[in-house]
Amino acid sequence: MEYKNKDTGYWSKHEYDSNGRLIYKEDSYGNSLRCEYHSNGNRTDHYKGNTYWSKYEYDLNNNEIYFENSNGDWKKSEYDSNGNKSYWEDSKGIWCRYKYDTNRNRTYYENSGGYWEKSEYDLNGNRTYYENSSGEKIGTSCEERQTKQSMKDKLADAQAKTAEVERYAK
């Protein structure tokens, strides 16, 4: 496929593989790009001219687990058994950690900057509680709800015992 602009003289050529993925591109400014793919469709290598390259690696579930380029940048990711990203780290020392409940709702997040978030969800996936390291707090946590319910139960028990004692005292 070729593109030409008659007014500016700019042109670009694109080549695609049988799956419609870009495999080669060049233009009138001397830029070129070449992409290679794994048989499962994931891009594995990417070259810009002769100076820049990037490489990708994937796990058996096609999640990108590693990336690096010719600038020395890299990032790696880990995933839990449900395919949720559980950890991410890069060459600059930045990282993030994630936790999820059994319904794949993100319940915890923290990063290398010290920021964290906690969330709880009901059975329908609606967030019922949110708290973060900046002091924001929305809703009532499960622990707080259990404590309140426990206090209500204790109060109800005490009231019932008081009523029973008062009945016998009459």
Short mmCIF file of N, CA and C in Angstrom, two decimals:
data_model
loop_
_atom_site.label_atom_id
_atom_site.label_comp_id
_atom_site.label_asym_id
_atom_site.label_seq_id
_atom_site.Cartn_x
_atom_site.Cartn_y
_atom_site.Cartn_z
N MET A 1 0.85 -1.17 0.00
CA MET A 1 0.00 0.00 0.00
C MET A 1 0.90 1.23 0.00
N GLU A 2 0.55 2.22 -0.80
CA GLU A 2 1.37 3.42 -0.90
C GLU A 2 0.51 4.66 -0.76
N TYR A 3 1.06 5.65 -0.07
CA TYR A 3 0.39 6.93 0.11
C TYR A 3 1.30 8.02 -0.45
N LYS A 4 0.73 8.94 -1.23
CA LYS A 4 1.51 10.08 -1.76
C LYS A 4 0.71 11.36 -1.59
N ASN A 5 1.43 12.42 -1.16
CA ASN A 5 0.83 13.73 -1.08
C ASN A 5 1.47 14.57 -2.17
N LYS A 6 0.69 14.92 -3.20
CA LYS A 6 1.22 15.67 -4.35
C LYS A 6 1.70 17.06 -3.97
N ASP A 7 1.05 17.67 -2.98
CA ASP A 7 1.41 19.04 -2.59
C ASP A 7 2.76 19.10 -1.86
N THR A 8 3.02 18.15 -0.97
CA THR A 8 4.23 18.20 -0.16
C THR A 8 5.33 17.28 -0.67
N GLY A 9 4.97 16.32 -1.49
CA GLY A 9 5.94 15.34 -1.96
C GLY A 9 6.16 14.20 -0.98
N TYR A 10 5.48 14.24 0.14
CA TYR A 10 5.62 13.17 1.13
C TYR A 10 4.98 11.88 0.60
N TRP A 11 5.65 10.76 0.89
CA TRP A 11 5.08 9.46 0.54
C TRP A 11 5.40 8.46 1.64
N SER A 12 4.61 7.44 1.70
CA SER A 12 4.87 6.35 2.63
C SER A 12 4.37 5.05 2.01
N LYS A 13 5.09 3.97 2.32
CA LYS A 13 4.72 2.64 1.85
C LYS A 13 4.50 1.76 3.07
N HIS A 14 3.46 0.94 3.00
CA HIS A 14 3.13 0.03 4.09
C HIS A 14 2.97 -1.38 3.54
N GLU A 15 3.50 -2.35 4.27
CA GLU A 15 3.30 -3.75 3.91
C GLU A 15 2.67 -4.46 5.09
N TYR A 16 1.73 -5.35 4.80
CA TYR A 16 1.02 -6.09 5.83
C TYR A 16 1.13 -7.59 5.55
N ASP A 17 1.07 -8.38 6.62
CA ASP A 17 1.09 -9.82 6.43
C ASP A 17 -0.32 -10.32 6.12
N SER A 18 -0.48 -11.62 5.97
CA SER A 18 -1.77 -12.18 5.58
C SER A 18 -2.84 -12.01 6.66
N ASN A 19 -2.43 -11.64 7.88
CA ASN A 19 -3.39 -11.39 8.97
C ASN A 19 -3.69 -9.90 9.13
N GLY A 20 -3.19 -9.08 8.22
CA GLY A 20 -3.46 -7.65 8.26
C GLY A 20 -2.62 -6.87 9.23
N ARG A 21 -1.53 -7.46 9.71
CA ARG A 21 -0.64 -6.77 10.66
C ARG A 21 0.48 -6.07 9.90
N LEU A 22 0.81 -4.87 10.34
CA LEU A 22 1.89 -4.11 9.72
C LEU A 22 3.21 -4.87 9.90
N ILE A 23 3.93 -5.10 8.79
CA ILE A 23 5.24 -5.74 8.89
C ILE A 23 6.36 -4.83 8.40
N TYR A 24 6.02 -3.84 7.56
CA TYR A 24 7.05 -2.94 7.09
C TYR A 24 6.43 -1.59 6.71
N LYS A 25 7.17 -0.52 7.01
CA LYS A 25 6.73 0.82 6.65
C LYS A 25 7.97 1.65 6.38
N GLU A 26 7.93 2.46 5.36
CA GLU A 26 8.99 3.45 5.10
C GLU A 26 8.35 4.70 4.53
N ASP A 27 9.06 5.83 4.65
CA ASP A 27 8.51 7.07 4.13
C ASP A 27 9.61 7.91 3.48
N SER A 28 9.19 9.02 2.89
CA SER A 28 10.11 9.88 2.14
C SER A 28 11.11 10.61 3.04
N TYR A 29 10.90 10.61 4.35
CA TYR A 29 11.85 11.23 5.27
C TYR A 29 12.98 10.27 5.67
N GLY A 30 12.93 9.07 5.16
CA GLY A 30 13.98 8.10 5.46
C GLY A 30 13.67 7.22 6.67
N ASN A 31 12.48 7.36 7.22
CA ASN A 31 12.09 6.52 8.35
C ASN A 31 11.66 5.14 7.85
N SER A 32 12.00 4.13 8.61
CA SER A 32 11.53 2.79 8.28
C SER A 32 11.19 2.04 9.57
N LEU A 33 10.32 1.10 9.43
CA LEU A 33 9.84 0.33 10.56
C LEU A 33 9.59 -1.09 10.10
N ARG A 34 10.04 -2.07 10.92
CA ARG A 34 9.79 -3.47 10.60
C ARG A 34 9.29 -4.16 11.86
N CYS A 35 8.23 -4.95 11.73
CA CYS A 35 7.65 -5.66 12.87
C CYS A 35 7.64 -7.15 12.58
N GLU A 36 7.91 -7.94 13.62
CA GLU A 36 7.86 -9.39 13.51
C GLU A 36 6.88 -9.91 14.56
N TYR A 37 6.23 -11.03 14.24
CA TYR A 37 5.19 -11.57 15.11
C TYR A 37 5.42 -13.04 15.38
N HIS A 38 5.00 -13.48 16.55
CA HIS A 38 5.01 -14.90 16.93
C HIS A 38 3.84 -15.56 16.21
N SER A 39 3.87 -16.86 16.08
CA SER A 39 2.81 -17.58 15.38
C SER A 39 1.44 -17.39 16.04
N ASN A 40 1.40 -17.04 17.33
CA ASN A 40 0.12 -16.81 18.00
C ASN A 40 -0.40 -15.39 17.80
N GLY A 41 0.33 -14.57 17.06
CA GLY A 41 -0.12 -13.21 16.74
C GLY A 41 0.50 -12.11 17.56
N ASN A 42 1.23 -12.43 18.60
CA ASN A 42 1.86 -11.40 19.43
C ASN A 42 3.09 -10.83 18.73
N ARG A 43 3.22 -9.51 18.79
CA ARG A 43 4.41 -8.87 18.22
C ARG A 43 5.61 -9.22 19.08
N THR A 44 6.69 -9.67 18.47
CA THR A 44 7.89 -10.06 19.22
C THR A 44 9.05 -9.10 19.02
N ASP A 45 9.16 -8.53 17.84
CA ASP A 45 10.27 -7.62 17.56
C ASP A 45 9.76 -6.43 16.77
N HIS A 46 10.42 -5.31 16.98
CA HIS A 46 10.02 -4.07 16.34
C HIS A 46 11.32 -3.29 16.06
N TYR A 47 11.54 -2.95 14.83
CA TYR A 47 12.78 -2.24 14.45
C TYR A 47 12.42 -0.93 13.75
N LYS A 48 13.05 0.16 14.18
CA LYS A 48 12.93 1.45 13.51
C LYS A 48 14.27 1.75 12.89
N GLY A 49 14.33 1.67 11.59
CA GLY A 49 15.60 1.90 10.91
C GLY A 49 16.65 0.92 11.40
N ASN A 50 17.88 1.38 11.50
CA ASN A 50 18.97 0.52 11.97
C ASN A 50 19.38 0.83 13.40
N THR A 51 18.72 1.80 14.03
CA THR A 51 19.20 2.24 15.34
C THR A 51 18.30 1.87 16.50
N TYR A 52 17.02 1.76 16.30
CA TYR A 52 16.10 1.49 17.41
C TYR A 52 15.44 0.13 17.24
N TRP A 53 15.37 -0.61 18.34
CA TRP A 53 14.66 -1.89 18.33
C TRP A 53 13.92 -2.08 19.64
N SER A 54 12.93 -2.91 19.62
CA SER A 54 12.23 -3.31 20.84
C SER A 54 11.83 -4.76 20.71
N LYS A 55 11.82 -5.45 21.85
CA LYS A 55 11.47 -6.86 21.88
C LYS A 55 10.41 -7.09 22.95
N TYR A 56 9.54 -8.06 22.68
CA TYR A 56 8.43 -8.39 23.57
C TYR A 56 8.44 -9.88 23.87
N GLU A 57 8.08 -10.23 25.12
CA GLU A 57 7.91 -11.64 25.49
C GLU A 57 6.54 -11.79 26.15
N TYR A 58 5.94 -12.97 25.98
CA TYR A 58 4.59 -13.23 26.47
C TYR A 58 4.56 -14.54 27.24
N ASP A 59 3.60 -14.66 28.16
CA ASP A 59 3.42 -15.94 28.86
C ASP A 59 2.50 -16.83 28.02
N LEU A 60 2.16 -17.99 28.52
CA LEU A 60 1.33 -18.94 27.78
C LEU A 60 -0.09 -18.44 27.55
N ASN A 61 -0.50 -17.42 28.32
CA ASN A 61 -1.84 -16.84 28.16
C ASN A 61 -1.82 -15.58 27.30
N ASN A 62 -0.72 -15.33 26.61
CA ASN A 62 -0.54 -14.17 25.72
C ASN A 62 -0.49 -12.84 26.46
N ASN A 63 -0.17 -12.86 27.74
CA ASN A 63 0.04 -11.62 28.49
C ASN A 63 1.48 -11.18 28.27
N GLU A 64 1.67 -9.90 27.96
CA GLU A 64 3.03 -9.39 27.81
C GLU A 64 3.72 -9.42 29.17
N ILE A 65 4.84 -10.13 29.25
CA ILE A 65 5.55 -10.24 30.53
C ILE A 65 6.89 -9.52 30.53
N TYR A 66 7.40 -9.19 29.34
CA TYR A 66 8.68 -8.50 29.30
C TYR A 66 8.78 -7.67 28.03
N PHE A 67 9.37 -6.49 28.18
CA PHE A 67 9.62 -5.58 27.06
C PHE A 67 10.97 -4.95 27.30
N GLU A 68 11.74 -4.80 26.25
CA GLU A 68 12.98 -4.02 26.33
C GLU A 68 13.24 -3.37 24.99
N ASN A 69 14.03 -2.29 25.01
CA ASN A 69 14.37 -1.61 23.76
C ASN A 69 15.83 -1.20 23.74
N SER A 70 16.24 -0.68 22.61
CA SER A 70 17.65 -0.31 22.42
C SER A 70 18.07 0.89 23.25
N ASN A 71 17.15 1.61 23.85
CA ASN A 71 17.48 2.73 24.74
C ASN A 71 17.82 2.25 26.15
N GLY A 72 17.70 0.95 26.39
CA GLY A 72 17.96 0.41 27.72
C GLY A 72 16.73 0.37 28.61
N ASP A 73 15.59 0.76 28.08
CA ASP A 73 14.35 0.71 28.84
C ASP A 73 13.83 -0.72 28.86
N TRP A 74 13.23 -1.12 29.96
CA TRP A 74 12.58 -2.43 30.04
C TRP A 74 11.43 -2.34 31.03
N LYS A 75 10.51 -3.27 30.90
CA LYS A 75 9.44 -3.41 31.88
C LYS A 75 9.06 -4.88 31.93
N LYS A 76 8.68 -5.32 33.11
CA LYS A 76 8.23 -6.70 33.24
C LYS A 76 6.94 -6.72 34.04
N SER A 77 6.12 -7.71 33.73
CA SER A 77 4.82 -7.84 34.38
C SER A 77 4.62 -9.28 34.82
N GLU A 78 3.85 -9.44 35.88
CA GLU A 78 3.44 -10.76 36.36
C GLU A 78 1.92 -10.77 36.45
N TYR A 79 1.34 -11.95 36.30
CA TYR A 79 -0.11 -12.10 36.30
C TYR A 79 -0.51 -13.21 37.26
N ASP A 80 -1.68 -13.07 37.86
CA ASP A 80 -2.18 -14.14 38.73
C ASP A 80 -2.83 -15.23 37.89
N SER A 81 -3.34 -16.26 38.53
CA SER A 81 -3.91 -17.40 37.81
C SER A 81 -5.17 -17.06 37.04
N ASN A 82 -5.79 -15.90 37.32
CA ASN A 82 -6.98 -15.46 36.58
C ASN A 82 -6.64 -14.52 35.44
N GLY A 83 -5.35 -14.25 35.22
CA GLY A 83 -4.94 -13.36 34.14
C GLY A 83 -4.91 -11.90 34.53
N ASN A 84 -5.09 -11.59 35.81
CA ASN A 84 -5.01 -10.20 36.27
C ASN A 84 -3.55 -9.83 36.49
N LYS A 85 -3.18 -8.62 36.09
CA LYS A 85 -1.81 -8.16 36.33
C LYS A 85 -1.61 -8.01 37.83
N SER A 86 -0.61 -8.69 38.38
CA SER A 86 -0.37 -8.64 39.82
C SER A 86 0.88 -7.84 40.18
N TYR A 87 1.77 -7.62 39.22
CA TYR A 87 2.99 -6.87 39.49
C TYR A 87 3.50 -6.27 38.19
N TRP A 88 4.07 -5.08 38.30
CA TRP A 88 4.64 -4.39 37.15
C TRP A 88 5.86 -3.62 37.63
N GLU A 89 6.93 -3.67 36.88
CA GLU A 89 8.17 -2.98 37.25
C GLU A 89 8.85 -2.50 35.98
N ASP A 90 9.56 -1.36 36.07
CA ASP A 90 10.30 -0.89 34.89
C ASP A 90 11.75 -0.56 35.23
N SER A 91 12.49 -0.21 34.21
CA SER A 91 13.93 0.05 34.33
C SER A 91 14.24 1.31 35.13
N LYS A 92 13.25 2.15 35.40
CA LYS A 92 13.46 3.37 36.18
C LYS A 92 13.23 3.13 37.67
N GLY A 93 12.92 1.88 38.04
CA GLY A 93 12.69 1.55 39.43
C GLY A 93 11.26 1.76 39.90
N ILE A 94 10.37 2.06 38.98
CA ILE A 94 8.97 2.25 39.32
C ILE A 94 8.29 0.88 39.31
N TRP A 95 7.45 0.60 40.31
CA TRP A 95 6.74 -0.66 40.36
C TRP A 95 5.33 -0.45 40.90
N CYS A 96 4.46 -1.40 40.58
CA CYS A 96 3.08 -1.42 41.07
C CYS A 96 2.72 -2.86 41.42
N ARG A 97 1.96 -3.01 42.48
CA ARG A 97 1.49 -4.34 42.89
C ARG A 97 -0.04 -4.28 42.99
N TYR A 98 -0.70 -5.35 42.56
CA TYR A 98 -2.16 -5.41 42.54
C TYR A 98 -2.63 -6.71 43.18
N LYS A 99 -3.79 -6.67 43.87
CA LYS A 99 -4.44 -7.87 44.39
C LYS A 99 -5.92 -7.80 43.99
N TYR A 100 -6.52 -8.98 43.83
CA TYR A 100 -7.90 -9.08 43.36
C TYR A 100 -8.68 -10.07 44.21
N ASP A 101 -10.00 -9.90 44.26
CA ASP A 101 -10.83 -10.89 44.93
C ASP A 101 -11.18 -12.00 43.95
N THR A 102 -11.96 -12.96 44.38
CA THR A 102 -12.29 -14.11 43.52
C THR A 102 -13.14 -13.73 42.31
N ASN A 103 -13.76 -12.55 42.35
CA ASN A 103 -14.54 -12.07 41.20
C ASN A 103 -13.75 -11.16 40.29
N ARG A 104 -12.43 -11.12 40.49
CA ARG A 104 -11.49 -10.35 39.67
C ARG A 104 -11.61 -8.84 39.86
N ASN A 105 -12.20 -8.40 40.97
CA ASN A 105 -12.24 -6.98 41.32
C ASN A 105 -10.92 -6.63 41.99
N ARG A 106 -10.32 -5.51 41.60
CA ARG A 106 -9.06 -5.11 42.22
C ARG A 106 -9.33 -4.62 43.64
N THR A 107 -8.74 -5.30 44.61
CA THR A 107 -8.96 -4.97 46.01
C THR A 107 -7.80 -4.20 46.63
N TYR A 108 -6.65 -4.26 46.02
CA TYR A 108 -5.49 -3.58 46.58
C TYR A 108 -4.55 -3.14 45.47
N TYR A 109 -3.97 -1.97 45.65
CA TYR A 109 -2.99 -1.42 44.71
C TYR A 109 -1.97 -0.66 45.53
N GLU A 110 -0.71 -0.83 45.20
CA GLU A 110 0.34 0.00 45.80
C GLU A 110 1.42 0.23 44.76
N ASN A 111 2.15 1.34 44.93
CA ASN A 111 3.23 1.62 43.98
C ASN A 111 4.50 2.05 44.71
N SER A 112 5.56 2.16 43.94
CA SER A 112 6.88 2.49 44.49
C SER A 112 6.94 3.87 45.11
N GLY A 113 5.98 4.72 44.83
CA GLY A 113 5.94 6.05 45.42
C GLY A 113 5.29 6.08 46.79
N GLY A 114 4.85 4.92 47.28
CA GLY A 114 4.23 4.86 48.60
C GLY A 114 2.72 5.01 48.59
N TYR A 115 2.14 5.20 47.43
CA TYR A 115 0.68 5.36 47.33
C TYR A 115 0.03 3.99 47.35
N TRP A 116 -1.12 3.85 48.03
CA TRP A 116 -1.86 2.60 48.04
C TRP A 116 -3.36 2.88 48.03
N GLU A 117 -4.11 1.89 47.58
CA GLU A 117 -5.57 1.94 47.57
C GLU A 117 -6.11 0.59 48.02
N LYS A 118 -7.21 0.60 48.79
CA LYS A 118 -7.91 -0.62 49.17
C LYS A 118 -9.36 -0.46 48.76
N SER A 119 -9.94 -1.53 48.24
CA SER A 119 -11.34 -1.51 47.86
C SER A 119 -12.01 -2.81 48.26
N GLU A 120 -13.32 -2.73 48.51
CA GLU A 120 -14.13 -3.91 48.77
C GLU A 120 -15.36 -3.83 47.87
N TYR A 121 -15.90 -4.99 47.52
CA TYR A 121 -17.00 -5.08 46.58
C TYR A 121 -18.09 -6.00 47.11
N ASP A 122 -19.33 -5.74 46.69
CA ASP A 122 -20.40 -6.66 47.04
C ASP A 122 -20.42 -7.80 46.00
N LEU A 123 -21.35 -8.72 46.15
CA LEU A 123 -21.39 -9.89 45.26
C LEU A 123 -21.72 -9.53 43.81
N ASN A 124 -22.28 -8.33 43.58
CA ASN A 124 -22.60 -7.87 42.22
C ASN A 124 -21.45 -7.09 41.58
N GLY A 125 -20.33 -6.96 42.29
CA GLY A 125 -19.18 -6.24 41.75
C GLY A 125 -19.23 -4.75 41.98
N ASN A 126 -20.18 -4.27 42.77
CA ASN A 126 -20.25 -2.84 43.10
C ASN A 126 -19.29 -2.54 44.23
N ARG A 127 -18.51 -1.49 44.06
CA ARG A 127 -17.56 -1.14 45.11
C ARG A 127 -18.33 -0.56 46.30
N THR A 128 -18.09 -1.12 47.46
CA THR A 128 -18.79 -0.69 48.67
C THR A 128 -17.88 0.09 49.60
N TYR A 129 -16.57 0.00 49.37
CA TYR A 129 -15.62 0.68 50.24
C TYR A 129 -14.38 1.02 49.45
N TYR A 130 -13.82 2.20 49.75
CA TYR A 130 -12.59 2.65 49.11
C TYR A 130 -11.81 3.46 50.12
N GLU A 131 -10.51 3.23 50.16
CA GLU A 131 -9.63 3.99 51.04
C GLU A 131 -8.27 4.08 50.35
N ASN A 132 -7.56 5.21 50.54
CA ASN A 132 -6.22 5.32 49.96
C ASN A 132 -5.25 5.99 50.94
N SER A 133 -3.99 5.98 50.56
CA SER A 133 -2.94 6.52 51.42
C SER A 133 -3.00 8.04 51.55
N SER A 134 -3.79 8.70 50.73
CA SER A 134 -3.95 10.16 50.83
C SER A 134 -5.01 10.54 51.87
N GLY A 135 -5.65 9.54 52.46
CA GLY A 135 -6.64 9.82 53.50
C GLY A 135 -8.07 9.80 53.01
N GLU A 136 -8.28 9.58 51.71
CA GLU A 136 -9.65 9.49 51.21
C GLU A 136 -10.27 8.19 51.70
N LYS A 137 -11.54 8.27 52.07
CA LYS A 137 -12.24 7.08 52.54
C LYS A 137 -13.70 7.23 52.16
N ILE A 138 -14.21 6.25 51.43
CA ILE A 138 -15.60 6.28 50.98
C ILE A 138 -16.24 4.96 51.36
N GLY A 139 -17.37 5.01 52.05
CA GLY A 139 -18.07 3.79 52.43
C GLY A 139 -17.57 3.26 53.76
N THR A 140 -18.03 2.08 54.09
CA THR A 140 -17.67 1.43 55.34
C THR A 140 -17.01 0.11 55.01
N SER A 141 -15.85 -0.13 55.58
CA SER A 141 -15.13 -1.37 55.29
C SER A 141 -15.84 -2.56 55.90
N CYS A 142 -15.54 -3.72 55.36
CA CYS A 142 -16.09 -4.96 55.87
C CYS A 142 -15.76 -5.10 57.36
N GLU A 143 -14.52 -4.79 57.71
CA GLU A 143 -14.08 -4.88 59.11
C GLU A 143 -14.90 -3.94 60.00
N GLU A 144 -15.13 -2.71 59.51
CA GLU A 144 -15.92 -1.75 60.28
C GLU A 144 -17.38 -2.21 60.39
N ARG A 145 -17.91 -2.77 59.28
CA ARG A 145 -19.29 -3.27 59.31
C ARG A 145 -19.41 -4.43 60.28
N GLN A 146 -18.41 -5.31 60.30
CA GLN A 146 -18.44 -6.44 61.23
C GLN A 146 -18.35 -5.96 62.67
N THR A 147 -17.51 -4.96 62.91
CA THR A 147 -17.38 -4.40 64.26
C THR A 147 -18.69 -3.76 64.69
N LYS A 148 -19.33 -2.98 63.80
CA LYS A 148 -20.61 -2.35 64.12
C LYS A 148 -21.68 -3.40 64.38
N GLN A 149 -21.71 -4.45 63.53
CA GLN A 149 -22.70 -5.50 63.72
C GLN A 149 -22.47 -6.22 65.04
N SER A 150 -21.20 -6.47 65.35
CA SER A 150 -20.86 -7.12 66.61
C SER A 150 -21.32 -6.27 67.79
N MET A 151 -21.11 -4.95 67.68
CA MET A 151 -21.55 -4.04 68.74
C MET A 151 -23.08 -4.05 68.84
N LYS A 152 -23.76 -4.06 67.69
CA LYS A 152 -25.23 -4.10 67.70
C LYS A 152 -25.71 -5.40 68.32
N ASP A 153 -25.06 -6.51 67.97
CA ASP A 153 -25.43 -7.81 68.53
C ASP A 153 -25.23 -7.82 70.05
N LYS A 154 -24.09 -7.27 70.50
CA LYS A 154 -23.82 -7.22 71.94
C LYS A 154 -24.85 -6.34 72.66
N LEU A 155 -25.19 -5.21 72.02
CA LEU A 155 -26.19 -4.31 72.60
C LEU A 155 -27.54 -5.01 72.67
N ALA A 156 -27.92 -5.70 71.59
CA ALA A 156 -29.20 -6.42 71.57
C ALA A 156 -29.22 -7.50 72.64
N ASP A 157 -28.11 -8.23 72.81
CA ASP A 157 -28.02 -9.26 73.85
C ASP A 157 -28.17 -8.63 75.24
N ALA A 158 -27.48 -7.51 75.44
CA ALA A 158 -27.53 -6.83 76.74
C ALA A 158 -28.95 -6.33 77.02
N GLN A 159 -29.62 -5.78 76.00
CA GLN A 159 -30.99 -5.29 76.17
C GLN A 159 -31.94 -6.45 76.47
N ALA A 160 -31.72 -7.58 75.80
CA ALA A 160 -32.57 -8.75 76.04
C ALA A 160 -32.38 -9.26 77.45
N LYS A 161 -31.14 -9.32 77.91
CA LYS A 161 -30.86 -9.78 79.28
C LYS A 161 -31.45 -8.81 80.29
N THR A 162 -31.34 -7.51 80.03
CA THR A 162 -31.90 -6.50 80.93
C THR A 162 -33.41 -6.66 81.00
N ALA A 163 -34.04 -6.85 79.85
CA ALA A 163 -35.51 -7.01 79.82
C ALA A 163 -35.90 -8.28 80.57
N GLU A 164 -35.12 -9.34 80.45
CA GLU A 164 -35.40 -10.61 81.13
C GLU A 164 -35.28 -10.42 82.64
N VAL A 165 -34.22 -9.73 83.07
CA VAL A 165 -34.01 -9.47 84.50
C VAL A 165 -35.15 -8.62 85.03
N GLU A 166 -35.55 -7.60 84.29
CA GLU A 166 -36.64 -6.71 84.73
C GLU A 166 -37.95 -7.49 84.82
N ARG A 167 -38.19 -8.45 83.95
CA ARG A 167 -39.41 -9.25 83.98
C ARG A 167 -39.47 -10.10 85.25
N TYR A 168 -38.34 -10.68 85.58
CA TYR A 168 -38.29 -11.51 86.77
C TYR A 168 -38.28 -10.68 88.04
N ALA A 169 -37.80 -9.45 87.95
CA ALA A 169 -37.74 -8.59 89.13
C ALA A 169 -39.12 -8.09 89.52
N LYS A 170 -40.09 -8.11 88.63
CA LYS A 170 -41.44 -7.58 88.91
C LYS A 170 -42.24 -8.51 89.72
#
